[in-house]
Amino acid sequence: MQATEVVKLLLGIGEPLVGRLLTYDALGMRFREVKLRRDPTCPLCGTSPTIKDLSIHMNGGGACEIATERHREGVAATVGAAPKPGG
Amino acid sequence: MKTLKEMLAEARQVVPEEGPQQVQRRLAAGEPVVVIDVRDPDEYRDGHLEAATNISRGFLEFRVGTAVTDPSTPIVLYCQTGLRSVLAAKALKELGYATVINLQGGYQKWVQSGLPVVREVPMTADQIQRYSRHFLLPQVGDRGQKKLLRSKVLLIGAGGLGSPIALYLAAAGVGTLGLMDGDVVDLTNLQRQVLHTTADIGKPKVESGARMLKALNPDVNVIPLPMRITADNVMDVIRDYDLIVDGSDNFETRYLVNDACFLAGKTNVHGSIFQFEGMATVFAPNAGPCYRCLYPTPPPPGLVPS
C-alpha cells in the first residue's frame, strides 16, 4: 500500500492518501477509511505553530509531548484509530 | 504575401506569452496545464522541461488531441526561442483550444533562468523489456518510467514495513533508494522482514537490503545509510530525496520524521503496524494534516508493547 502510494505520488497520478487514513484489520480482513482534517491548533502545522525547528528533539525527551491545551485529543481519538507502535 | 515578421506579429496579438518563472509557478502549483515541446525529437532528447510532451511542429495539429483531451485545458507551447511555438500556438487557437500560452524566449530562456530541465536518457533493450508492463499502463508509460528512474526515495527503516516497500519500489524501477536503518539482522526478524535472508544474520540491515535490491534490479542506485535517524542528521539526509517513507518502529522517530518533513516541505508516506492491524496515510505539508494532527501525544509507555 505504501509502495503504491509512493509510485502514484512520484508520477502525479490518481488520488493519494492525503487527508485519509486507511486502516487494515487482517483478522477480520477489513479495510476502513477515515477522513483526516488538519488541526488548526496543531503545534507544527496549525495556524500559530510553536514548533519551528527540531530543537525539541535535541537532548532527548519531550519531543512528543508538545500538545497544547486544546490540541490534545487529536483526530485519531475521535475516529477510534489507536496508534500502532510497530514498523 | 505576408512577411515572416508580420506573421509573428499577428500571432503575438492572439497568443498570450508567459515568462519561464510564470510557467514554473503554474507547474509548481500543480495546475492542470499541458506543456508541449514543439521542437524536433533530437532537440527534445538533448534537454526539455520535465512536464513536456514532445510533438514536433509538423505533427502538432494531427497529434495534439492525444495530449490534450479537453480543449478548455490550458496549453503551454515552447520551442527553442519562442518563434516556432508562437506560430504553432496560433494554429491551436484556430483549432478551438481556449487557452494557449507561448513560453516567452522558449527553452533557451528557460535554461538561462536556471530552471530545471531533464535530458532524455534512452532506455536499454533490457530496460524496455523489464518495464514493458508499465508501458502498457497509460498512466505510467515510457515517460512515467523515466520519471521513476529519475526519482529518489528515502526509506526510514528496513524492517517489517520497509522490506516489502523497498522490494516493490526497486522492482518498479525507482532510480535511487536511500535505505536507512541502524540495526543488524536478527533471526527473529526473518519471519516478516523479507529483505533479509538467513545468511544475513548479524549483518547490518542496510547491507543485506542493498544486496537484495541490487540483485532484484541492477538499475537501482541503493544508498545504504547504516545509522539511526536523529535530530542532528535528519535534515541533511532528507534534503536529497523527493519523497520520504516512514517505516520506523517507534514513536520518537515518527514525530521526528513528521516534524522534519513538514519543515523541509517533503511528503511523508506513513505506515505502521501492530499484530494483525495496520494503517497507512500520506502527510503532505500544507495539503493535509500531519502526524501531530492525528496523534498529538504518543500513548503512555506502558500501554503499547514494544
mmCIF file of C-alpha atoms in Angstrom:
data_model
loop_
_atom_site.group_PDB
_atom_site.id
_atom_site.type_symbol
_atom_site.label_atom_id
_atom_site.label_comp_id
_atom_site.label_asym_id
_atom_site.label_seq_id
_atom_site.Cartn_x
_atom_site.Cartn_y
_atom_site.Cartn_z
ATOM 1 C CA MET A 1 0.000 0.000 0.000
ATOM 2 C CA GLN A 2 2.749 2.436 0.936
ATOM 3 C CA ALA A 3 4.731 1.421 -2.149
ATOM 4 C CA THR A 4 1.737 2.067 -4.405
ATOM 5 C CA GLU A 5 1.260 5.457 -2.781
ATOM 6 C CA VAL A 6 4.924 6.286 -3.443
ATOM 7 C CA VAL A 7 4.668 5.400 -7.125
ATOM 8 C CA LYS A 8 1.434 7.408 -7.502
ATOM 9 C CA LEU A 9 2.957 10.441 -5.810
ATOM 10 C CA LEU A 10 6.126 10.248 -7.907
ATOM 11 C CA LEU A 11 4.091 10.042 -11.102
ATOM 12 C CA GLY A 12 1.440 12.540 -10.010
ATOM 13 C CA ILE A 13 -1.381 10.121 -10.834
ATOM 14 C CA GLY A 14 -4.533 9.016 -9.038
ATOM 15 C CA GLU A 15 -5.720 10.117 -5.624
ATOM 16 C CA PRO A 16 -3.079 9.851 -2.919
ATOM 17 C CA LEU A 17 -3.980 9.110 0.706
ATOM 18 C CA VAL A 18 -3.566 12.757 1.690
ATOM 19 C CA GLY A 19 -6.098 13.593 4.404
ATOM 20 C CA ARG A 20 -7.273 9.982 4.567
ATOM 21 C CA LEU A 21 -6.214 7.219 6.902
ATOM 22 C CA LEU A 22 -6.579 3.681 5.669
ATOM 23 C CA THR A 23 -6.723 1.053 8.375
ATOM 24 C CA TYR A 24 -6.352 -2.649 7.821
ATOM 25 C CA ASP A 25 -7.564 -5.417 10.079
ATOM 26 C CA ALA A 26 -6.057 -8.684 8.901
ATOM 27 C CA LEU A 27 -8.066 -10.940 11.216
ATOM 28 C CA GLY A 28 -11.397 -9.505 10.130
ATOM 29 C CA MET A 29 -9.918 -8.861 6.656
ATOM 30 C CA ARG A 30 -11.444 -5.401 6.604
ATOM 31 C CA PHE A 31 -10.237 -2.080 5.330
ATOM 32 C CA ARG A 32 -11.610 1.135 6.738
ATOM 33 C CA GLU A 33 -11.075 4.649 5.511
ATOM 34 C CA VAL A 34 -11.188 7.615 7.823
ATOM 35 C CA LYS A 35 -11.126 11.239 6.700
ATOM 36 C CA LEU A 36 -8.490 13.307 8.419
ATOM 37 C CA ARG A 37 -8.602 17.042 8.807
ATOM 38 C CA ARG A 38 -5.848 19.442 9.649
ATOM 39 C CA ASP A 39 -5.950 20.581 13.228
ATOM 40 C CA PRO A 40 -5.739 24.385 13.337
ATOM 41 C CA THR A 41 -4.309 24.111 16.866
ATOM 42 C CA CYS A 42 -1.534 21.721 15.753
ATOM 43 C CA PRO A 43 1.784 22.967 17.206
ATOM 44 C CA LEU A 44 3.557 22.083 13.937
ATOM 45 C CA CYS A 45 1.225 22.783 11.005
ATOM 46 C CA GLY A 46 -1.541 24.764 12.735
ATOM 47 C CA THR A 47 -2.306 28.449 12.437
ATOM 48 C CA SER A 48 0.052 29.551 15.205
ATOM 49 C CA PRO A 49 2.771 26.929 15.305
ATOM 50 C CA THR A 50 5.142 26.637 18.253
ATOM 51 C CA ILE A 51 7.437 24.071 16.620
ATOM 52 C CA LYS A 52 9.619 25.962 14.162
ATOM 53 C CA ASP A 53 12.744 23.826 14.213
ATOM 54 C CA LEU A 54 13.916 20.486 15.581
ATOM 55 C CA SER A 55 15.245 21.822 18.878
ATOM 56 C CA ILE A 56 12.573 19.925 20.835
ATOM 57 C CA HIS A 57 14.106 16.711 19.546
ATOM 58 C CA MET A 58 17.586 17.583 20.755
ATOM 59 C CA ASN A 59 18.983 16.256 24.057
ATOM 60 C CA GLY A 60 16.290 13.594 24.171
ATOM 61 C CA GLY A 61 12.863 13.589 25.677
ATOM 62 C CA GLY A 62 9.768 15.707 25.490
ATOM 63 C CA ALA A 63 9.584 15.931 21.704
ATOM 64 C CA CYS A 64 6.368 14.009 21.551
ATOM 65 C CA GLU A 65 4.757 15.838 24.461
ATOM 66 C CA ILE A 66 4.119 19.184 22.856
ATOM 67 C CA ALA A 67 0.332 19.088 22.780
ATOM 68 C CA THR A 68 -1.370 22.335 23.707
ATOM 69 C CA GLU A 69 -4.390 22.523 25.982
ATOM 70 C CA ARG A 70 -6.905 22.368 23.132
ATOM 71 C CA HIS A 71 -4.780 20.172 20.942
ATOM 72 C CA ARG A 72 -4.740 17.028 22.994
ATOM 73 C CA GLU A 73 -7.252 14.545 21.690
ATOM 74 C CA GLY A 74 -6.239 14.571 18.057
ATOM 75 C CA VAL A 75 -8.231 13.383 15.107
ATOM 76 C CA ALA A 76 -7.405 9.751 15.736
ATOM 77 C CA ALA A 77 -9.123 9.737 19.132
ATOM 78 C CA THR A 78 -12.366 10.864 17.553
ATOM 79 C CA VAL A 79 -12.206 8.211 14.849
ATOM 80 C CA GLY A 80 -11.045 5.432 17.151
ATOM 81 C CA ALA A 81 -7.801 4.584 15.375
ATOM 82 C CA ALA A 82 -5.226 3.785 18.022
ATOM 83 C CA PRO A 83 -1.614 4.408 17.034
ATOM 84 C CA LYS A 84 0.365 1.340 16.046
ATOM 85 C CA PRO A 85 3.792 1.005 17.606
ATOM 86 C CA GLY A 86 5.375 -1.376 15.083
ATOM 87 C CA GLY A 87 7.155 -0.903 11.800
ATOM 88 C CA MET B 1 2.081 37.977 -49.300
ATOM 89 C CA LYS B 2 2.829 38.362 -45.585
ATOM 90 C CA THR B 3 6.386 38.556 -44.360
ATOM 91 C CA LEU B 4 7.535 36.340 -41.504
ATOM 92 C CA LYS B 5 7.723 39.386 -39.290
ATOM 93 C CA GLU B 6 4.089 40.191 -39.988
ATOM 94 C CA MET B 7 3.035 36.619 -39.327
ATOM 95 C CA LEU B 8 4.831 36.614 -35.972
ATOM 96 C CA ALA B 9 3.315 39.970 -35.016
ATOM 97 C CA GLU B 10 -0.125 38.685 -35.929
ATOM 98 C CA ALA B 11 0.353 35.521 -33.857
ATOM 99 C CA ARG B 12 1.539 37.545 -30.856
ATOM 100 C CA GLN B 13 -1.687 39.513 -30.916
ATOM 101 C CA VAL B 14 -3.790 36.437 -30.261
ATOM 102 C CA VAL B 15 -1.351 34.326 -28.257
ATOM 103 C CA PRO B 16 -0.559 35.384 -24.688
ATOM 104 C CA GLU B 17 3.059 34.903 -23.626
ATOM 105 C CA GLU B 18 4.373 33.980 -20.203
ATOM 106 C CA GLY B 19 7.952 34.027 -18.966
ATOM 107 C CA PRO B 20 9.735 30.955 -17.550
ATOM 108 C CA GLN B 21 9.068 31.938 -13.921
ATOM 109 C CA GLN B 22 5.347 32.325 -14.533
ATOM 110 C CA VAL B 23 5.110 28.946 -16.230
ATOM 111 C CA GLN B 24 7.198 27.348 -13.483
ATOM 112 C CA ARG B 25 4.783 28.760 -10.886
ATOM 113 C CA ARG B 26 1.841 27.184 -12.713
ATOM 114 C CA LEU B 27 3.611 23.820 -12.778
ATOM 115 C CA ALA B 28 4.729 24.014 -9.158
ATOM 116 C CA ALA B 29 1.166 24.831 -8.106
ATOM 117 C CA GLY B 30 0.018 21.663 -9.831
ATOM 118 C CA GLU B 31 -2.246 23.484 -12.295
ATOM 119 C CA PRO B 32 -3.672 21.189 -14.940
ATOM 120 C CA VAL B 33 -1.664 22.631 -17.824
ATOM 121 C CA VAL B 34 -0.373 20.562 -20.710
ATOM 122 C CA VAL B 35 3.139 21.508 -21.793
ATOM 123 C CA ILE B 36 4.079 20.677 -25.367
ATOM 124 C CA ASP B 37 7.596 20.910 -26.754
ATOM 125 C CA VAL B 38 7.123 21.564 -30.489
ATOM 126 C CA ARG B 39 10.798 21.143 -31.403
ATOM 127 C CA ASP B 40 12.222 18.205 -33.295
ATOM 128 C CA PRO B 41 12.794 14.936 -31.376
ATOM 129 C CA ASP B 42 16.589 15.338 -31.329
ATOM 130 C CA GLU B 43 16.288 18.786 -29.755
ATOM 131 C CA TYR B 44 13.853 17.362 -27.180
ATOM 132 C CA ARG B 45 16.226 14.495 -26.361
ATOM 133 C CA ASP B 46 19.067 16.910 -25.634
ATOM 134 C CA GLY B 47 17.021 18.521 -22.868
ATOM 135 C CA HIS B 48 13.461 19.559 -22.152
ATOM 136 C CA LEU B 49 11.063 20.675 -19.438
ATOM 137 C CA GLU B 50 10.188 17.699 -17.285
ATOM 138 C CA ALA B 51 6.452 18.225 -17.765
ATOM 139 C CA ALA B 52 6.705 18.484 -21.558
ATOM 140 C CA THR B 53 5.397 16.086 -24.158
ATOM 141 C CA ASN B 54 7.147 16.224 -27.497
ATOM 142 C CA ILE B 55 5.001 16.847 -30.575
ATOM 143 C CA SER B 56 7.029 18.344 -33.394
ATOM 144 C CA ARG B 57 5.568 21.393 -35.090
ATOM 145 C CA GLY B 58 4.869 19.437 -38.259
ATOM 146 C CA PHE B 59 2.642 16.927 -36.451
ATOM 147 C CA LEU B 60 1.081 19.282 -33.920
ATOM 148 C CA GLU B 61 -2.410 19.656 -35.382
ATOM 149 C CA PHE B 62 -2.612 15.912 -36.030
ATOM 150 C CA ARG B 63 -1.450 14.708 -32.620
ATOM 151 C CA VAL B 64 -2.475 17.421 -30.178
ATOM 152 C CA GLY B 65 -5.700 15.530 -29.476
ATOM 153 C CA THR B 66 -3.782 12.688 -27.828
ATOM 154 C CA ALA B 67 -2.030 15.038 -25.399
ATOM 155 C CA VAL B 68 -4.962 17.369 -24.748
ATOM 156 C CA THR B 69 -8.320 15.651 -24.389
ATOM 157 C CA ASP B 70 -10.272 18.673 -23.135
ATOM 158 C CA PRO B 71 -9.965 21.792 -25.347
ATOM 159 C CA SER B 72 -10.518 24.016 -22.318
ATOM 160 C CA THR B 73 -7.313 22.759 -20.627
ATOM 161 C CA PRO B 74 -4.625 25.446 -20.774
ATOM 162 C CA ILE B 75 -1.721 24.538 -23.044
ATOM 163 C CA VAL B 76 1.817 25.911 -22.842
ATOM 164 C CA LEU B 77 3.842 25.621 -26.023
ATOM 165 C CA TYR B 78 7.532 26.172 -26.392
ATOM 166 C CA CYS B 79 10.316 25.753 -28.918
ATOM 167 C CA GLN B 80 13.973 26.806 -28.771
ATOM 168 C CA THR B 81 13.481 30.586 -28.760
ATOM 169 C CA GLY B 82 9.725 31.086 -28.827
ATOM 170 C CA LEU B 83 9.171 31.806 -32.535
ATOM 171 C CA ARG B 84 8.108 28.443 -33.937
ATOM 172 C CA SER B 85 5.893 27.942 -30.898
ATOM 173 C CA VAL B 86 4.064 31.254 -31.241
ATOM 174 C CA LEU B 87 3.012 30.307 -34.764
ATOM 175 C CA ALA B 88 2.102 26.827 -33.515
ATOM 176 C CA ALA B 89 0.049 28.367 -30.698
ATOM 177 C CA LYS B 90 -1.918 30.462 -33.188
ATOM 178 C CA ALA B 91 -2.742 27.295 -35.120
ATOM 179 C CA LEU B 92 -4.030 25.606 -31.959
ATOM 180 C CA LYS B 93 -6.187 28.614 -31.129
ATOM 181 C CA GLU B 94 -7.689 28.350 -34.584
ATOM 182 C CA LEU B 95 -8.431 24.672 -33.880
ATOM 183 C CA GLY B 96 -10.523 25.784 -30.918
ATOM 184 C CA TYR B 97 -8.191 25.318 -27.929
ATOM 185 C CA ALA B 98 -9.308 28.001 -25.489
ATOM 186 C CA THR B 99 -6.102 28.898 -23.667
ATOM 187 C CA VAL B 100 -2.812 28.511 -25.494
ATOM 188 C CA ILE B 101 0.196 30.199 -23.932
ATOM 189 C CA ASN B 102 3.569 30.681 -25.552
ATOM 190 C CA LEU B 103 6.643 30.281 -23.339
ATOM 191 C CA GLN B 104 8.418 33.573 -23.898
ATOM 192 C CA GLY B 105 12.022 33.097 -25.019
ATOM 193 C CA GLY B 106 11.454 29.333 -25.344
ATOM 194 C CA TYR B 107 13.678 26.619 -23.971
ATOM 195 C CA GLN B 108 16.732 28.846 -24.234
ATOM 196 C CA LYS B 109 15.373 31.422 -21.808
ATOM 197 C CA TRP B 110 14.086 28.675 -19.509
ATOM 198 C CA VAL B 111 17.626 27.286 -19.223
ATOM 199 C CA GLN B 112 19.132 30.763 -18.799
ATOM 200 C CA SER B 113 16.703 31.368 -15.935
ATOM 201 C CA GLY B 114 18.307 28.435 -14.143
ATOM 202 C CA LEU B 115 15.109 26.379 -14.113
ATOM 203 C CA PRO B 116 15.326 22.575 -14.114
ATOM 204 C CA VAL B 117 15.441 20.546 -17.303
ATOM 205 C CA VAL B 118 15.742 16.838 -17.943
ATOM 206 C CA ARG B 119 17.775 15.004 -20.538
ATOM 207 C CA GLU B 120 16.211 12.156 -22.323
ATOM 208 C CA VAL B 121 18.267 9.103 -21.424
ATOM 209 C CA PRO B 122 17.426 6.333 -23.880
ATOM 210 C CA MET B 123 16.466 3.063 -22.260
ATOM 211 C CA THR B 124 18.496 -0.052 -22.859
ATOM 212 C CA ALA B 125 16.948 -3.098 -24.521
ATOM 213 C CA ASP B 126 16.847 -4.798 -21.098
ATOM 214 C CA GLN B 127 15.058 -1.854 -19.543
ATOM 215 C CA ILE B 128 12.490 -1.796 -22.318
ATOM 216 C CA GLN B 129 11.710 -5.440 -21.567
ATOM 217 C CA ARG B 130 11.879 -5.101 -17.803
ATOM 218 C CA TYR B 131 9.399 -2.220 -17.698
ATOM 219 C CA SER B 132 7.255 -3.322 -20.641
ATOM 220 C CA ARG B 133 4.256 -3.970 -18.376
ATOM 221 C CA HIS B 134 4.494 -0.394 -17.118
ATOM 222 C CA PHE B 135 4.478 0.903 -20.688
ATOM 223 C CA LEU B 136 1.094 -0.766 -21.176
ATOM 224 C CA LEU B 137 -0.406 1.391 -18.429
ATOM 225 C CA PRO B 138 -1.369 4.742 -19.935
ATOM 226 C CA GLN B 139 -0.851 6.449 -16.543
ATOM 227 C CA VAL B 140 2.780 5.277 -16.432
ATOM 228 C CA GLY B 141 4.079 4.701 -19.930
ATOM 229 C CA ASP B 142 7.551 5.497 -21.164
ATOM 230 C CA ARG B 143 7.517 8.970 -19.642
ATOM 231 C CA GLY B 144 6.342 7.763 -16.255
ATOM 232 C CA GLN B 145 9.009 5.079 -16.193
ATOM 233 C CA LYS B 146 11.724 7.612 -16.929
ATOM 234 C CA LYS B 147 10.340 9.757 -14.148
ATOM 235 C CA LEU B 148 10.535 6.805 -11.754
ATOM 236 C CA LEU B 149 14.108 6.133 -12.818
ATOM 237 C CA ARG B 150 14.998 9.755 -12.018
ATOM 238 C CA SER B 151 13.200 9.680 -8.648
ATOM 239 C CA LYS B 152 14.844 9.474 -5.249
ATOM 240 C CA VAL B 153 13.038 7.909 -2.318
ATOM 241 C CA LEU B 154 14.297 7.592 1.254
ATOM 242 C CA LEU B 155 13.142 4.596 3.266
ATOM 243 C CA ILE B 156 13.416 5.070 7.002
ATOM 244 C CA GLY B 157 13.540 1.581 8.428
ATOM 245 C CA ALA B 158 14.425 -1.635 6.611
ATOM 246 C CA GLY B 159 12.202 -3.818 8.760
ATOM 247 C CA GLY B 160 8.665 -5.161 8.541
ATOM 248 C CA LEU B 161 7.261 -2.265 6.516
ATOM 249 C CA GLY B 162 10.467 -1.061 4.868
ATOM 250 C CA SER B 163 11.277 -4.520 3.446
ATOM 251 C CA PRO B 164 8.294 -5.025 1.116
ATOM 252 C CA ILE B 165 8.200 -1.323 0.213
ATOM 253 C CA ALA B 166 11.872 -1.363 -0.774
ATOM 254 C CA LEU B 167 11.403 -4.515 -2.860
ATOM 255 C CA TYR B 168 8.374 -3.130 -4.701
ATOM 256 C CA LEU B 169 9.997 0.230 -5.371
ATOM 257 C CA ALA B 170 13.217 -1.365 -6.607
ATOM 258 C CA ALA B 171 11.252 -3.704 -8.856
ATOM 259 C CA ALA B 172 9.239 -0.781 -10.228
ATOM 260 C CA GLY B 173 12.475 0.979 -11.159
ATOM 261 C CA VAL B 174 12.628 3.876 -8.716
ATOM 262 C CA GLY B 175 16.127 5.053 -9.610
ATOM 263 C CA THR B 176 17.563 5.947 -6.233
ATOM 264 C CA LEU B 177 16.608 4.318 -2.949
ATOM 265 C CA GLY B 178 18.126 5.547 0.294
ATOM 266 C CA LEU B 179 17.923 2.784 2.882
ATOM 267 C CA MET B 180 18.302 3.984 6.449
ATOM 268 C CA ASP B 181 18.460 1.620 9.407
ATOM 269 C CA GLY B 182 20.923 1.255 12.260
ATOM 270 C CA ASP B 183 20.069 -2.339 13.165
ATOM 271 C CA VAL B 184 21.605 -5.689 12.287
ATOM 272 C CA VAL B 185 19.590 -8.662 11.052
ATOM 273 C CA ASP B 186 18.305 -10.902 13.825
ATOM 274 C CA LEU B 187 16.819 -14.389 13.443
ATOM 275 C CA THR B 188 13.538 -13.089 14.903
ATOM 276 C CA ASN B 189 13.257 -10.564 12.046
ATOM 277 C CA LEU B 190 13.145 -13.111 9.268
ATOM 278 C CA GLN B 191 9.541 -14.253 9.660
ATOM 279 C CA ARG B 192 8.398 -10.882 8.218
ATOM 280 C CA GLN B 193 11.344 -8.775 7.078
ATOM 281 C CA VAL B 194 11.611 -10.226 3.591
ATOM 282 C CA LEU B 195 14.540 -8.058 2.537
ATOM 283 C CA HIS B 196 16.963 -10.211 4.526
ATOM 284 C CA THR B 197 17.952 -13.872 4.444
ATOM 285 C CA THR B 198 19.218 -16.408 6.971
ATOM 286 C CA ALA B 199 22.786 -15.874 5.768
ATOM 287 C CA ASP B 200 22.480 -12.176 6.688
ATOM 288 C CA ILE B 201 22.009 -12.708 10.431
ATOM 289 C CA GLY B 202 24.340 -10.394 12.307
ATOM 290 C CA LYS B 203 24.955 -8.141 9.307
ATOM 291 C CA PRO B 204 23.697 -4.558 9.051
ATOM 292 C CA LYS B 205 20.197 -4.493 7.571
ATOM 293 C CA VAL B 206 21.150 -1.845 5.043
ATOM 294 C CA GLU B 207 23.943 -4.078 3.760
ATOM 295 C CA SER B 208 21.773 -7.146 3.200
ATOM 296 C CA GLY B 209 18.967 -4.904 1.966
ATOM 297 C CA ALA B 210 21.190 -3.191 -0.591
ATOM 298 C CA ARG B 211 22.452 -6.535 -1.874
ATOM 299 C CA MET B 212 18.922 -7.915 -2.243
ATOM 300 C CA LEU B 213 17.646 -4.797 -4.028
ATOM 301 C CA LYS B 214 20.584 -4.701 -6.442
ATOM 302 C CA ALA B 215 20.019 -8.379 -7.221
ATOM 303 C CA LEU B 216 16.366 -7.684 -7.933
ATOM 304 C CA ASN B 217 17.045 -4.671 -10.134
ATOM 305 C CA PRO B 218 20.572 -3.560 -11.023
ATOM 306 C CA ASP B 219 19.158 -0.259 -12.384
ATOM 307 C CA VAL B 220 18.554 0.941 -8.860
ATOM 308 C CA ASN B 221 21.155 3.006 -7.086
ATOM 309 C CA VAL B 222 20.857 1.911 -3.447
ATOM 310 C CA ILE B 223 22.346 4.227 -0.860
ATOM 311 C CA PRO B 224 22.908 2.351 2.418
ATOM 312 C CA LEU B 225 22.665 4.590 5.481
ATOM 313 C CA PRO B 226 23.651 2.360 8.439
ATOM 314 C CA MET B 227 22.536 4.707 11.200
ATOM 315 C CA ARG B 228 19.590 5.750 13.278
ATOM 316 C CA ILE B 229 17.796 8.877 12.241
ATOM 317 C CA THR B 230 18.369 11.693 14.737
ATOM 318 C CA ALA B 231 17.564 15.384 15.080
ATOM 319 C CA ASP B 232 21.178 16.073 14.095
ATOM 320 C CA ASN B 233 21.208 14.144 10.820
ATOM 321 C CA VAL B 234 17.592 14.131 9.611
ATOM 322 C CA MET B 235 17.593 17.454 7.721
ATOM 323 C CA ASP B 236 20.825 16.625 5.883
ATOM 324 C CA VAL B 237 19.597 13.160 4.974
ATOM 325 C CA ILE B 238 16.110 14.036 3.693
ATOM 326 C CA ARG B 239 17.291 17.033 1.653
ATOM 327 C CA ASP B 240 18.360 14.916 -1.326
ATOM 328 C CA TYR B 241 15.137 12.936 -1.673
ATOM 329 C CA ASP B 242 11.846 13.578 -3.480
ATOM 330 C CA LEU B 243 9.806 11.542 -1.056
ATOM 331 C CA ILE B 244 10.223 10.040 2.407
ATOM 332 C CA VAL B 245 8.743 6.710 3.505
ATOM 333 C CA ASP B 246 8.390 6.261 7.234
ATOM 334 C CA GLY B 247 8.535 2.582 8.082
ATOM 335 C CA SER B 248 10.005 3.129 11.522
ATOM 336 C CA ASP B 249 9.028 1.159 14.610
ATOM 337 C CA ASN B 250 8.916 3.783 17.343
ATOM 338 C CA PHE B 251 7.025 6.940 18.178
ATOM 339 C CA GLU B 252 10.078 9.091 18.805
ATOM 340 C CA THR B 253 11.249 8.535 15.216
ATOM 341 C CA ARG B 254 7.775 9.139 13.806
ATOM 342 C CA TYR B 255 7.438 12.529 15.467
ATOM 343 C CA LEU B 256 10.954 13.423 14.364
ATOM 344 C CA VAL B 257 10.349 12.361 10.748
ATOM 345 C CA ASN B 258 6.994 14.143 10.753
ATOM 346 C CA ASP B 259 8.444 17.404 12.042
ATOM 347 C CA ALA B 260 11.486 17.310 9.755
ATOM 348 C CA CYS B 261 9.422 16.513 6.649
ATOM 349 C CA PHE B 262 6.973 19.313 7.404
ATOM 350 C CA LEU B 263 9.775 21.828 7.983
ATOM 351 C CA ALA B 264 11.598 20.715 4.814
ATOM 352 C CA GLY B 265 8.391 20.589 2.741
ATOM 353 C CA LYS B 266 8.775 16.869 1.969
ATOM 354 C CA THR B 267 5.882 14.475 1.579
ATOM 355 C CA ASN B 268 5.943 11.630 4.084
ATOM 356 C CA VAL B 269 4.325 8.303 3.230
ATOM 357 C CA HIS B 270 3.485 6.907 6.612
ATOM 358 C CA GLY B 271 2.661 3.394 7.728
ATOM 359 C CA SER B 272 2.537 1.476 10.980
ATOM 360 C CA ILE B 273 1.521 -1.965 12.146
ATOM 361 C CA PHE B 274 0.755 -3.860 15.308
ATOM 362 C CA GLN B 275 -0.007 -7.544 15.359
ATOM 363 C CA PHE B 276 -2.855 -8.003 12.861
ATOM 364 C CA GLU B 277 -3.602 -4.330 12.308
ATOM 365 C CA GLY B 278 -2.003 -1.754 10.139
ATOM 366 C CA MET B 279 -2.567 1.728 8.862
ATOM 367 C CA ALA B 280 -1.265 3.976 6.144
ATOM 368 C CA THR B 281 -1.644 7.596 5.170
ATOM 369 C CA VAL B 282 0.255 10.357 3.374
ATOM 370 C CA PHE B 283 1.352 13.532 5.143
ATOM 371 C CA ALA B 284 1.778 16.230 2.504
ATOM 372 C CA PRO B 285 2.931 19.536 4.039
ATOM 373 C CA ASN B 286 0.206 22.182 3.853
ATOM 374 C CA ALA B 287 -2.018 19.978 1.682
ATOM 375 C CA GLY B 288 -3.292 17.829 4.541
ATOM 376 C CA PRO B 289 -2.824 17.022 8.205
ATOM 377 C CA CYS B 290 0.426 15.882 9.809
ATOM 378 C CA TYR B 291 1.160 13.112 12.297
ATOM 379 C CA ARG B 292 0.709 15.545 15.182
ATOM 380 C CA CYS B 293 -2.804 16.414 13.989
ATOM 381 C CA LEU B 294 -3.569 12.714 14.143
ATOM 382 C CA TYR B 295 -1.733 11.883 17.358
ATOM 383 C CA PRO B 296 -0.899 14.967 19.416
ATOM 384 C CA THR B 297 0.806 12.771 22.021
ATOM 385 C CA PRO B 298 2.094 9.210 21.949
ATOM 386 C CA PRO B 299 0.335 6.594 24.039
ATOM 387 C CA PRO B 300 1.734 6.174 27.553
ATOM 388 C CA PRO B 301 4.765 3.836 27.526
ATOM 389 C CA GLY B 302 3.007 1.048 29.473
ATOM 390 C CA LEU B 303 0.109 0.877 27.040
ATOM 391 C CA VAL B 304 1.876 -0.487 23.983
ATOM 392 C CA PRO B 305 4.297 -3.382 23.986
ATOM 393 C CA SER B 306 7.483 -2.782 22.047
#
